[in-house]
Amino acid sequence: ATIDCSTALALKTWVETGVRPAVGDTGGGVSSLRVVAHYACRTRNNLSGARLSEHSFGRAIDIAGIGLADGTEMTVLNGWNGQYSRQLRDMWQAACGPFGTVLGPDADVFHRDHFHFDTADYRSGSFCR
């Protein structure tokens, strides 16, 4: 993924303090992240006339799944209200702090299948929905 340094540091923090503890030894542990969006010069939610997305500055990353060592994947789309609900919700919550904006399936229809994380610096404190 192409992201700026502050977003890379936030991502590393999230993996170490949120993802790994939430996954534990399920499926042999974490092996990968499925990134579905990173740097892209575009508007928010790709809507015409909207403000530029944090993706357009390299300050955002979207994660749709957590790959496990045994080859299975915890997907946000199928796991949020399914088999991996508790683990995915713990991961989502752990992102509130390292990232400025944390959006997941309960935020809106645009984020039903992934986590959106960004390091926007125009807010005071994290915005998590």
mmCIF file of N, CA and C in Angstrom:
data_model
loop_
_atom_site.group_PDB
_atom_site.id
_atom_site.type_symbol
_atom_site.label_atom_id
_atom_site.label_comp_id
_atom_site.label_asym_id
_atom_site.label_seq_id
_atom_site.Cartn_x
_atom_site.Cartn_y
_atom_site.Cartn_z
ATOM 1 N N ALA A 1 0.837 -1.185 0.000
ATOM 2 C CA ALA A 1 0.000 0.000 0.000
ATOM 3 C C ALA A 1 0.877 1.241 0.000
ATOM 4 N N THR A 2 0.418 2.259 -0.664
ATOM 5 C CA THR A 2 1.103 3.545 -0.659
ATOM 6 C C THR A 2 0.383 4.457 0.326
ATOM 7 N N ILE A 3 1.081 4.792 1.422
ATOM 8 C CA ILE A 3 0.544 5.664 2.467
ATOM 9 C C ILE A 3 1.686 6.504 3.019
ATOM 10 N N ASP A 4 1.353 7.612 3.687
ATOM 11 C CA ASP A 4 2.412 8.442 4.246
ATOM 12 C C ASP A 4 2.939 7.827 5.546
ATOM 13 N N CYS A 5 3.993 8.418 6.079
ATOM 14 C CA CYS A 5 4.673 7.851 7.248
ATOM 15 C C CYS A 5 3.793 7.798 8.489
ATOM 16 N N SER A 6 3.013 8.847 8.752
ATOM 17 C CA SER A 6 2.184 8.834 9.959
ATOM 18 C C SER A 6 1.101 7.760 9.866
ATOM 19 N N THR A 7 0.588 7.523 8.677
ATOM 20 C CA THR A 7 -0.424 6.479 8.486
ATOM 21 C C THR A 7 0.210 5.101 8.617
ATOM 22 N N ALA A 8 1.429 4.951 8.108
ATOM 23 C CA ALA A 8 2.147 3.674 8.254
ATOM 24 C C ALA A 8 2.418 3.370 9.727
ATOM 25 N N LEU A 9 2.801 4.381 10.501
ATOM 26 C CA LEU A 9 3.041 4.170 11.935
ATOM 27 C C LEU A 9 1.750 3.817 12.664
ATOM 28 N N ALA A 10 0.649 4.481 12.320
ATOM 29 C CA ALA A 10 -0.642 4.165 12.931
ATOM 30 C C ALA A 10 -1.058 2.737 12.579
ATOM 31 N N LEU A 11 -0.827 2.335 11.334
ATOM 32 C CA LEU A 11 -1.161 0.979 10.902
ATOM 33 C C LEU A 11 -0.345 -0.049 11.679
ATOM 34 N N LYS A 12 0.937 0.203 11.835
ATOM 35 C CA LYS A 12 1.806 -0.706 12.599
ATOM 36 C C LYS A 12 1.317 -0.828 14.042
ATOM 37 N N THR A 13 0.973 0.295 14.653
ATOM 38 C CA THR A 13 0.448 0.287 16.020
ATOM 39 C C THR A 13 -0.827 -0.537 16.097
ATOM 40 N N TRP A 14 -1.737 -0.327 15.143
ATOM 41 C CA TRP A 14 -2.999 -1.064 15.133
ATOM 42 C C TRP A 14 -2.775 -2.561 14.992
ATOM 43 N N VAL A 15 -1.885 -2.966 14.100
ATOM 44 C CA VAL A 15 -1.608 -4.392 13.921
ATOM 45 C C VAL A 15 -1.061 -4.990 15.220
ATOM 46 N N GLU A 16 -0.133 -4.289 15.852
ATOM 47 C CA GLU A 16 0.500 -4.824 17.065
ATOM 48 C C GLU A 16 -0.423 -4.814 18.278
ATOM 49 N N THR A 17 -1.230 -3.756 18.440
ATOM 50 C CA THR A 17 -2.039 -3.627 19.653
ATOM 51 C C THR A 17 -3.507 -3.992 19.461
ATOM 52 N N GLY A 18 -3.939 -4.122 18.212
ATOM 53 C CA GLY A 18 -5.339 -4.439 17.947
ATOM 54 C C GLY A 18 -5.544 -5.751 17.215
ATOM 55 N N VAL A 19 -4.887 -5.917 16.084
ATOM 56 C CA VAL A 19 -5.117 -7.093 15.247
ATOM 57 C C VAL A 19 -4.544 -8.353 15.878
ATOM 58 N N ARG A 20 -3.253 -8.338 16.173
ATOM 59 C CA ARG A 20 -2.633 -9.550 16.716
ATOM 60 C C ARG A 20 -3.300 -10.031 18.000
ATOM 61 N N PRO A 21 -3.560 -9.141 18.980
ATOM 62 C CA PRO A 21 -4.243 -9.611 20.190
ATOM 63 C C PRO A 21 -5.661 -10.136 19.918
ATOM 64 N N ALA A 22 -6.400 -9.499 19.010
ATOM 65 C CA ALA A 22 -7.770 -9.934 18.716
ATOM 66 C C ALA A 22 -7.790 -11.296 18.020
ATOM 67 N N VAL A 23 -6.860 -11.510 17.113
ATOM 68 C CA VAL A 23 -6.804 -12.769 16.375
ATOM 69 C C VAL A 23 -6.231 -13.882 17.243
ATOM 70 N N GLY A 24 -5.201 -13.559 18.032
ATOM 71 C CA GLY A 24 -4.558 -14.590 18.852
ATOM 72 C C GLY A 24 -4.031 -15.709 17.982
ATOM 73 N N ASP A 25 -4.329 -16.950 18.372
ATOM 74 C CA ASP A 25 -3.849 -18.087 17.590
ATOM 75 C C ASP A 25 -4.917 -18.661 16.658
ATOM 76 N N THR A 26 -6.027 -17.929 16.491
ATOM 77 C CA THR A 26 -7.068 -18.351 15.549
ATOM 78 C C THR A 26 -6.459 -18.552 14.168
ATOM 79 N N GLY A 27 -6.681 -19.690 13.584
ATOM 80 C CA GLY A 27 -6.172 -19.973 12.246
ATOM 81 C C GLY A 27 -4.664 -19.937 12.143
ATOM 82 N N GLY A 28 -3.980 -20.062 13.258
ATOM 83 C CA GLY A 28 -2.526 -20.024 13.261
ATOM 84 C C GLY A 28 -1.959 -18.625 13.396
ATOM 85 N N GLY A 29 -2.841 -17.632 13.548
ATOM 86 C CA GLY A 29 -2.397 -16.254 13.720
ATOM 87 C C GLY A 29 -2.463 -15.445 12.440
ATOM 88 N N VAL A 30 -2.172 -14.158 12.571
ATOM 89 C CA VAL A 30 -2.232 -13.218 11.453
ATOM 90 C C VAL A 30 -1.099 -13.468 10.468
ATOM 91 N N SER A 31 -1.435 -13.475 9.188
ATOM 92 C CA SER A 31 -0.390 -13.587 8.171
ATOM 93 C C SER A 31 -0.398 -12.415 7.198
ATOM 94 N N SER A 32 -1.562 -11.734 7.043
ATOM 95 C CA SER A 32 -1.623 -10.645 6.071
ATOM 96 C C SER A 32 -2.847 -9.763 6.315
ATOM 97 N N LEU A 33 -2.832 -8.625 5.654
ATOM 98 C CA LEU A 33 -3.982 -7.726 5.619
ATOM 99 C C LEU A 33 -4.413 -7.615 4.167
ATOM 100 N N ARG A 34 -5.716 -7.633 3.903
ATOM 101 C CA ARG A 34 -6.187 -7.415 2.533
ATOM 102 C C ARG A 34 -6.558 -5.939 2.403
ATOM 103 N N VAL A 35 -5.688 -5.211 1.725
ATOM 104 C CA VAL A 35 -5.874 -3.780 1.492
ATOM 105 C C VAL A 35 -6.702 -3.615 0.221
ATOM 106 N N VAL A 36 -7.803 -2.852 0.347
ATOM 107 C CA VAL A 36 -8.659 -2.639 -0.832
ATOM 108 C C VAL A 36 -8.596 -1.204 -1.341
ATOM 109 N N ALA A 37 -7.969 -0.305 -0.594
ATOM 110 C CA ALA A 37 -7.761 1.066 -1.072
ATOM 111 C C ALA A 37 -6.628 1.701 -0.278
ATOM 112 N N HIS A 38 -5.851 2.500 -0.949
ATOM 113 C CA HIS A 38 -4.773 3.261 -0.315
ATOM 114 C C HIS A 38 -4.688 4.575 -1.077
ATOM 115 N N TYR A 39 -3.488 5.039 -1.430
ATOM 116 C CA TYR A 39 -3.364 6.317 -2.115
ATOM 117 C C TYR A 39 -4.146 6.305 -3.429
ATOM 118 N N ALA A 40 -5.034 7.269 -3.579
ATOM 119 C CA ALA A 40 -5.780 7.466 -4.824
ATOM 120 C C ALA A 40 -6.337 8.875 -4.794
ATOM 121 N N CYS A 41 -6.034 9.647 -5.810
ATOM 122 C CA CYS A 41 -6.525 11.020 -5.860
ATOM 123 C C CYS A 41 -7.994 10.994 -6.278
ATOM 124 N N ARG A 42 -8.864 11.111 -5.254
ATOM 125 C CA ARG A 42 -10.302 11.019 -5.504
ATOM 126 C C ARG A 42 -11.072 11.745 -4.413
ATOM 127 N N THR A 43 -12.363 11.898 -4.627
ATOM 128 C CA THR A 43 -13.216 12.523 -3.624
ATOM 129 C C THR A 43 -13.700 11.474 -2.623
ATOM 130 N N ARG A 44 -14.299 11.958 -1.539
ATOM 131 C CA ARG A 44 -14.857 11.047 -0.533
ATOM 132 C C ARG A 44 -15.929 10.174 -1.171
ATOM 133 N N ASN A 45 -15.806 8.886 -0.935
ATOM 134 C CA ASN A 45 -16.753 7.890 -1.452
ATOM 135 C C ASN A 45 -16.933 7.976 -2.962
ATOM 136 N N ASN A 46 -15.959 8.576 -3.638
ATOM 137 C CA ASN A 46 -15.984 8.734 -5.098
ATOM 138 C C ASN A 46 -17.206 9.511 -5.594
ATOM 139 N N LEU A 47 -17.730 10.390 -4.755
ATOM 140 C CA LEU A 47 -18.914 11.162 -5.124
ATOM 141 C C LEU A 47 -18.518 12.470 -5.795
ATOM 142 N N SER A 48 -19.156 12.757 -6.909
ATOM 143 C CA SER A 48 -18.890 13.989 -7.639
ATOM 144 C C SER A 48 -19.176 15.206 -6.766
ATOM 145 N N GLY A 49 -18.232 16.135 -6.728
ATOM 146 C CA GLY A 49 -18.402 17.366 -5.971
ATOM 147 C C GLY A 49 -18.061 17.275 -4.499
ATOM 148 N N ALA A 50 -17.766 16.089 -4.013
ATOM 149 C CA ALA A 50 -17.421 15.925 -2.596
ATOM 150 C C ALA A 50 -15.996 16.426 -2.341
ATOM 151 N N ARG A 51 -15.678 16.648 -1.069
ATOM 152 C CA ARG A 51 -14.315 17.040 -0.689
ATOM 153 C C ARG A 51 -13.345 15.916 -1.028
ATOM 154 N N LEU A 52 -12.089 16.261 -1.175
ATOM 155 C CA LEU A 52 -11.074 15.239 -1.429
ATOM 156 C C LEU A 52 -10.994 14.288 -0.239
ATOM 157 N N SER A 53 -10.853 13.019 -0.546
ATOM 158 C CA SER A 53 -10.691 11.987 0.472
ATOM 159 C C SER A 53 -9.287 12.058 1.049
ATOM 160 N N GLU A 54 -9.121 11.571 2.262
ATOM 161 C CA GLU A 54 -7.779 11.446 2.844
ATOM 162 C C GLU A 54 -6.929 10.478 2.027
ATOM 163 N N HIS A 55 -7.563 9.606 1.247
ATOM 164 C CA HIS A 55 -6.820 8.723 0.337
ATOM 165 C C HIS A 55 -6.012 9.546 -0.662
ATOM 166 N N SER A 56 -6.520 10.702 -1.045
ATOM 167 C CA SER A 56 -5.837 11.501 -2.058
ATOM 168 C C SER A 56 -4.562 12.165 -1.533
ATOM 169 N N PHE A 57 -4.349 12.095 -0.225
ATOM 170 C CA PHE A 57 -3.135 12.650 0.387
ATOM 171 C C PHE A 57 -2.223 11.552 0.936
ATOM 172 N N GLY A 58 -2.598 10.291 0.738
ATOM 173 C CA GLY A 58 -1.814 9.171 1.263
ATOM 174 C C GLY A 58 -2.008 8.974 2.751
ATOM 175 N N ARG A 59 -3.093 9.542 3.304
ATOM 176 C CA ARG A 59 -3.332 9.457 4.743
ATOM 177 C C ARG A 59 -4.458 8.497 5.099
ATOM 178 N N ALA A 60 -4.794 7.579 4.186
ATOM 179 C CA ALA A 60 -5.884 6.644 4.453
ATOM 180 C C ALA A 60 -5.584 5.273 3.865
ATOM 181 N N ILE A 61 -6.155 4.274 4.521
ATOM 182 C CA ILE A 61 -6.038 2.899 4.048
ATOM 183 C C ILE A 61 -7.334 2.182 4.392
ATOM 184 N N ASP A 62 -7.784 1.316 3.491
ATOM 185 C CA ASP A 62 -8.986 0.516 3.700
ATOM 186 C C ASP A 62 -8.591 -0.951 3.768
ATOM 187 N N ILE A 63 -9.071 -1.616 4.809
ATOM 188 C CA ILE A 63 -8.749 -3.022 5.050
ATOM 189 C C ILE A 63 -10.054 -3.825 5.000
ATOM 190 N N ALA A 64 -10.106 -4.844 4.139
ATOM 191 C CA ALA A 64 -11.315 -5.663 4.001
ATOM 192 C C ALA A 64 -11.191 -7.022 4.662
ATOM 193 N N GLY A 65 -9.977 -7.451 4.942
ATOM 194 C CA GLY A 65 -9.824 -8.778 5.535
ATOM 195 C C GLY A 65 -8.489 -8.965 6.218
ATOM 196 N N ILE A 66 -8.492 -9.918 7.127
ATOM 197 C CA ILE A 66 -7.287 -10.309 7.851
ATOM 198 C C ILE A 66 -6.983 -11.746 7.452
ATOM 199 N N GLY A 67 -5.856 -11.942 6.772
ATOM 200 C CA GLY A 67 -5.454 -13.275 6.360
ATOM 201 C C GLY A 67 -4.844 -14.031 7.523
ATOM 202 N N LEU A 68 -5.190 -15.311 7.631
ATOM 203 C CA LEU A 68 -4.671 -16.153 8.699
ATOM 204 C C LEU A 68 -3.672 -17.161 8.136
ATOM 205 N N ALA A 69 -2.799 -17.628 8.996
ATOM 206 C CA ALA A 69 -1.720 -18.519 8.576
ATOM 207 C C ALA A 69 -2.231 -19.802 7.926
ATOM 208 N N ASP A 70 -3.426 -20.256 8.305
ATOM 209 C CA ASP A 70 -3.953 -21.495 7.727
ATOM 210 C C ASP A 70 -4.627 -21.281 6.371
ATOM 211 N N GLY A 71 -4.579 -20.038 5.850
ATOM 212 C CA GLY A 71 -5.146 -19.752 4.541
ATOM 213 C C GLY A 71 -6.557 -19.195 4.576
ATOM 214 N N THR A 72 -7.191 -19.183 5.733
ATOM 215 C CA THR A 72 -8.526 -18.596 5.830
ATOM 216 C C THR A 72 -8.407 -17.088 6.001
ATOM 217 N N GLU A 73 -9.528 -16.399 5.878
ATOM 218 C CA GLU A 73 -9.528 -14.953 6.011
ATOM 219 C C GLU A 73 -10.735 -14.501 6.831
ATOM 220 N N MET A 74 -10.475 -13.589 7.751
ATOM 221 C CA MET A 74 -11.548 -12.914 8.483
ATOM 222 C C MET A 74 -11.942 -11.732 7.617
ATOM 223 N N THR A 75 -13.120 -11.769 7.029
ATOM 224 C CA THR A 75 -13.535 -10.647 6.190
ATOM 225 C C THR A 75 -14.488 -9.752 6.966
ATOM 226 N N VAL A 76 -14.365 -8.462 6.734
ATOM 227 C CA VAL A 76 -15.255 -7.511 7.374
ATOM 228 C C VAL A 76 -16.682 -7.749 6.895
ATOM 229 N N LEU A 77 -16.874 -8.000 5.607
ATOM 230 C CA LEU A 77 -18.204 -8.188 5.044
ATOM 231 C C LEU A 77 -18.947 -9.356 5.695
ATOM 232 N N ASN A 78 -18.310 -10.515 5.765
ATOM 233 C CA ASN A 78 -18.994 -11.705 6.274
ATOM 234 C C ASN A 78 -18.782 -11.948 7.764
ATOM 235 N N GLY A 79 -17.723 -11.403 8.317
ATOM 236 C CA GLY A 79 -17.405 -11.680 9.711
ATOM 237 C C GLY A 79 -17.938 -10.694 10.723
ATOM 238 N N TRP A 80 -18.287 -9.476 10.298
ATOM 239 C CA TRP A 80 -18.709 -8.421 11.225
ATOM 240 C C TRP A 80 -19.890 -8.873 12.089
ATOM 241 N N ASN A 81 -20.864 -9.509 11.480
ATOM 242 C CA ASN A 81 -22.018 -10.040 12.220
ATOM 243 C C ASN A 81 -22.015 -11.567 12.208
ATOM 244 N N GLY A 82 -20.869 -12.149 11.936
ATOM 245 C CA GLY A 82 -20.767 -13.598 11.822
ATOM 246 C C GLY A 82 -19.758 -14.194 12.781
ATOM 247 N N GLN A 83 -19.053 -15.171 12.283
ATOM 248 C CA GLN A 83 -18.123 -15.976 13.078
ATOM 249 C C GLN A 83 -17.041 -15.154 13.779
ATOM 250 N N TYR A 84 -16.579 -14.087 13.162
ATOM 251 C CA TYR A 84 -15.475 -13.306 13.719
ATOM 252 C C TYR A 84 -15.932 -11.971 14.296
ATOM 253 N N SER A 85 -17.196 -11.853 14.619
ATOM 254 C CA SER A 85 -17.772 -10.593 15.077
ATOM 255 C C SER A 85 -16.986 -9.963 16.234
ATOM 256 N N ARG A 86 -16.767 -10.692 17.296
ATOM 257 C CA ARG A 86 -16.087 -10.146 18.475
ATOM 258 C C ARG A 86 -14.674 -9.690 18.105
ATOM 259 N N GLN A 87 -13.952 -10.513 17.366
ATOM 260 C CA GLN A 87 -12.576 -10.177 17.007
ATOM 261 C C GLN A 87 -12.506 -8.941 16.112
ATOM 262 N N LEU A 88 -13.364 -8.876 15.104
ATOM 263 C CA LEU A 88 -13.361 -7.721 14.200
ATOM 264 C C LEU A 88 -13.779 -6.440 14.922
ATOM 265 N N ARG A 89 -14.738 -6.538 15.815
ATOM 266 C CA ARG A 89 -15.167 -5.365 16.573
ATOM 267 C C ARG A 89 -14.069 -4.900 17.529
ATOM 268 N N ASP A 90 -13.338 -5.838 18.102
ATOM 269 C CA ASP A 90 -12.189 -5.465 18.947
ATOM 270 C C ASP A 90 -11.118 -4.761 18.124
ATOM 271 N N MET A 91 -10.863 -5.264 16.909
ATOM 272 C CA MET A 91 -9.885 -4.632 16.021
ATOM 273 C C MET A 91 -10.325 -3.219 15.648
ATOM 274 N N TRP A 92 -11.594 -3.078 15.291
ATOM 275 C CA TRP A 92 -12.137 -1.770 14.925
ATOM 276 C C TRP A 92 -11.959 -0.795 16.080
ATOM 277 N N GLN A 93 -12.326 -1.211 17.293
ATOM 278 C CA GLN A 93 -12.211 -0.347 18.466
ATOM 279 C C GLN A 93 -10.758 0.034 18.736
ATOM 280 N N ALA A 94 -9.845 -0.906 18.541
ATOM 281 C CA ALA A 94 -8.422 -0.651 18.786
ATOM 282 C C ALA A 94 -7.840 0.377 17.822
ATOM 283 N N ALA A 95 -8.490 0.577 16.693
ATOM 284 C CA ALA A 95 -8.013 1.569 15.722
ATOM 285 C C ALA A 95 -8.346 2.991 16.154
ATOM 286 N N CYS A 96 -9.316 3.137 17.055
ATOM 287 C CA CYS A 96 -9.709 4.457 17.570
ATOM 288 C C CYS A 96 -8.620 4.936 18.519
ATOM 289 N N GLY A 97 -7.843 5.857 18.067
ATOM 290 C CA GLY A 97 -6.690 6.338 18.829
ATOM 291 C C GLY A 97 -5.503 6.469 17.906
ATOM 292 N N PRO A 98 -5.016 5.341 17.381
ATOM 293 C CA PRO A 98 -3.917 5.460 16.417
ATOM 294 C C PRO A 98 -4.337 6.235 15.162
ATOM 295 N N PHE A 99 -5.613 6.110 14.781
ATOM 296 C CA PHE A 99 -6.117 6.790 13.590
ATOM 297 C C PHE A 99 -7.062 7.921 13.982
ATOM 298 N N GLY A 100 -7.139 8.938 13.132
ATOM 299 C CA GLY A 100 -8.026 10.068 13.370
ATOM 300 C C GLY A 100 -9.466 9.759 13.014
ATOM 301 N N THR A 101 -9.661 8.964 11.969
ATOM 302 C CA THR A 101 -10.990 8.549 11.543
ATOM 303 C C THR A 101 -10.991 7.033 11.394
ATOM 304 N N VAL A 102 -12.004 6.409 11.978
ATOM 305 C CA VAL A 102 -12.163 4.958 11.907
ATOM 306 C C VAL A 102 -13.611 4.688 11.524
ATOM 307 N N LEU A 103 -13.813 4.131 10.345
ATOM 308 C CA LEU A 103 -15.158 3.805 9.877
ATOM 309 C C LEU A 103 -15.243 2.314 9.598
ATOM 310 N N GLY A 104 -16.388 1.740 9.899
ATOM 311 C CA GLY A 104 -16.615 0.320 9.663
ATOM 312 C C GLY A 104 -18.014 0.088 9.140
ATOM 313 N N PRO A 105 -18.467 -1.159 9.160
ATOM 314 C CA PRO A 105 -19.763 -1.515 8.604
ATOM 315 C C PRO A 105 -20.951 -0.759 9.190
ATOM 316 N N ASP A 106 -20.877 -0.318 10.413
ATOM 317 C CA ASP A 106 -21.996 0.400 11.016
ATOM 318 C C ASP A 106 -22.002 1.892 10.672
ATOM 319 N N ALA A 107 -20.976 2.373 9.981
ATOM 320 C CA ALA A 107 -20.880 3.800 9.642
ATOM 321 C C ALA A 107 -21.869 4.194 8.548
ATOM 322 N N ASP A 108 -21.819 3.489 7.426
ATOM 323 C CA ASP A 108 -22.693 3.773 6.288
ATOM 324 C C ASP A 108 -22.533 2.683 5.243
ATOM 325 N N VAL A 109 -23.322 2.763 4.194
ATOM 326 C CA VAL A 109 -23.308 1.741 3.154
ATOM 327 C C VAL A 109 -21.960 1.668 2.423
ATOM 328 N N PHE A 110 -21.244 2.785 2.375
ATOM 329 C CA PHE A 110 -19.958 2.803 1.676
ATOM 330 C C PHE A 110 -18.892 1.970 2.384
ATOM 331 N N HIS A 111 -19.084 1.691 3.672
ATOM 332 C CA HIS A 111 -18.065 0.995 4.466
ATOM 333 C C HIS A 111 -18.553 -0.352 5.003
ATOM 334 N N ARG A 112 -19.555 -0.925 4.376
ATOM 335 C CA ARG A 112 -20.130 -2.170 4.879
ATOM 336 C C ARG A 112 -19.186 -3.366 4.769
ATOM 337 N N ASP A 113 -18.185 -3.260 3.883
ATOM 338 C CA ASP A 113 -17.316 -4.417 3.646
ATOM 339 C C ASP A 113 -15.845 -4.184 3.992
ATOM 340 N N HIS A 114 -15.561 -3.055 4.656
ATOM 341 C CA HIS A 114 -14.158 -2.791 5.000
ATOM 342 C C HIS A 114 -14.052 -1.783 6.141
ATOM 343 N N PHE A 115 -12.857 -1.709 6.701
ATOM 344 C CA PHE A 115 -12.527 -0.663 7.661
ATOM 345 C C PHE A 115 -11.828 0.455 6.894
ATOM 346 N N HIS A 116 -12.220 1.679 7.154
ATOM 347 C CA HIS A 116 -11.512 2.845 6.624
ATOM 348 C C HIS A 116 -10.773 3.477 7.795
ATOM 349 N N PHE A 117 -9.479 3.646 7.641
ATOM 350 C CA PHE A 117 -8.655 4.287 8.661
ATOM 351 C C PHE A 117 -7.932 5.453 8.014
ATOM 352 N N ASP A 118 -7.931 6.612 8.684
ATOM 353 C CA ASP A 118 -7.104 7.698 8.187
ATOM 354 C C ASP A 118 -6.521 8.495 9.338
ATOM 355 N N THR A 119 -5.516 9.275 9.001
ATOM 356 C CA THR A 119 -4.798 10.073 9.999
ATOM 357 C C THR A 119 -5.051 11.553 9.761
ATOM 358 N N ALA A 120 -6.289 11.883 9.443
ATOM 359 C CA ALA A 120 -6.669 13.283 9.236
ATOM 360 C C ALA A 120 -6.271 14.092 10.467
ATOM 361 N N ASP A 121 -5.719 15.264 10.223
ATOM 362 C CA ASP A 121 -5.229 16.079 11.339
ATOM 363 C C ASP A 121 -6.082 17.322 11.569
ATOM 364 N N TYR A 122 -7.295 17.348 11.053
ATOM 365 C CA TYR A 122 -8.143 18.515 11.204
ATOM 366 C C TYR A 122 -9.187 18.346 12.309
ATOM 367 N N ARG A 123 -9.125 17.253 13.048
ATOM 368 C CA ARG A 123 -10.060 17.012 14.149
ATOM 369 C C ARG A 123 -9.301 16.952 15.458
ATOM 370 N N SER A 124 -10.017 17.155 16.552
ATOM 371 C CA SER A 124 -9.420 16.938 17.873
ATOM 372 C C SER A 124 -9.950 15.617 18.388
ATOM 373 N N GLY A 125 -9.075 14.633 18.495
ATOM 374 C CA GLY A 125 -9.477 13.298 18.935
ATOM 375 C C GLY A 125 -9.966 12.458 17.760
ATOM 376 N N SER A 126 -10.112 11.173 18.024
ATOM 377 C CA SER A 126 -10.531 10.238 16.977
ATOM 378 C C SER A 126 -12.040 10.301 16.739
ATOM 379 N N PHE A 127 -12.416 10.116 15.489
ATOM 380 C CA PHE A 127 -13.815 9.986 15.083
ATOM 381 C C PHE A 127 -14.017 8.538 14.711
ATOM 382 N N CYS A 128 -14.807 7.826 15.503
ATOM 383 C CA CYS A 128 -15.006 6.390 15.273
ATOM 384 C C CYS A 128 -16.488 6.087 15.104
ATOM 385 N N ARG A 129 -16.815 5.502 13.959
ATOM 386 C CA ARG A 129 -18.209 5.130 13.706
ATOM 387 C C ARG A 129 -18.266 3.857 12.898
#
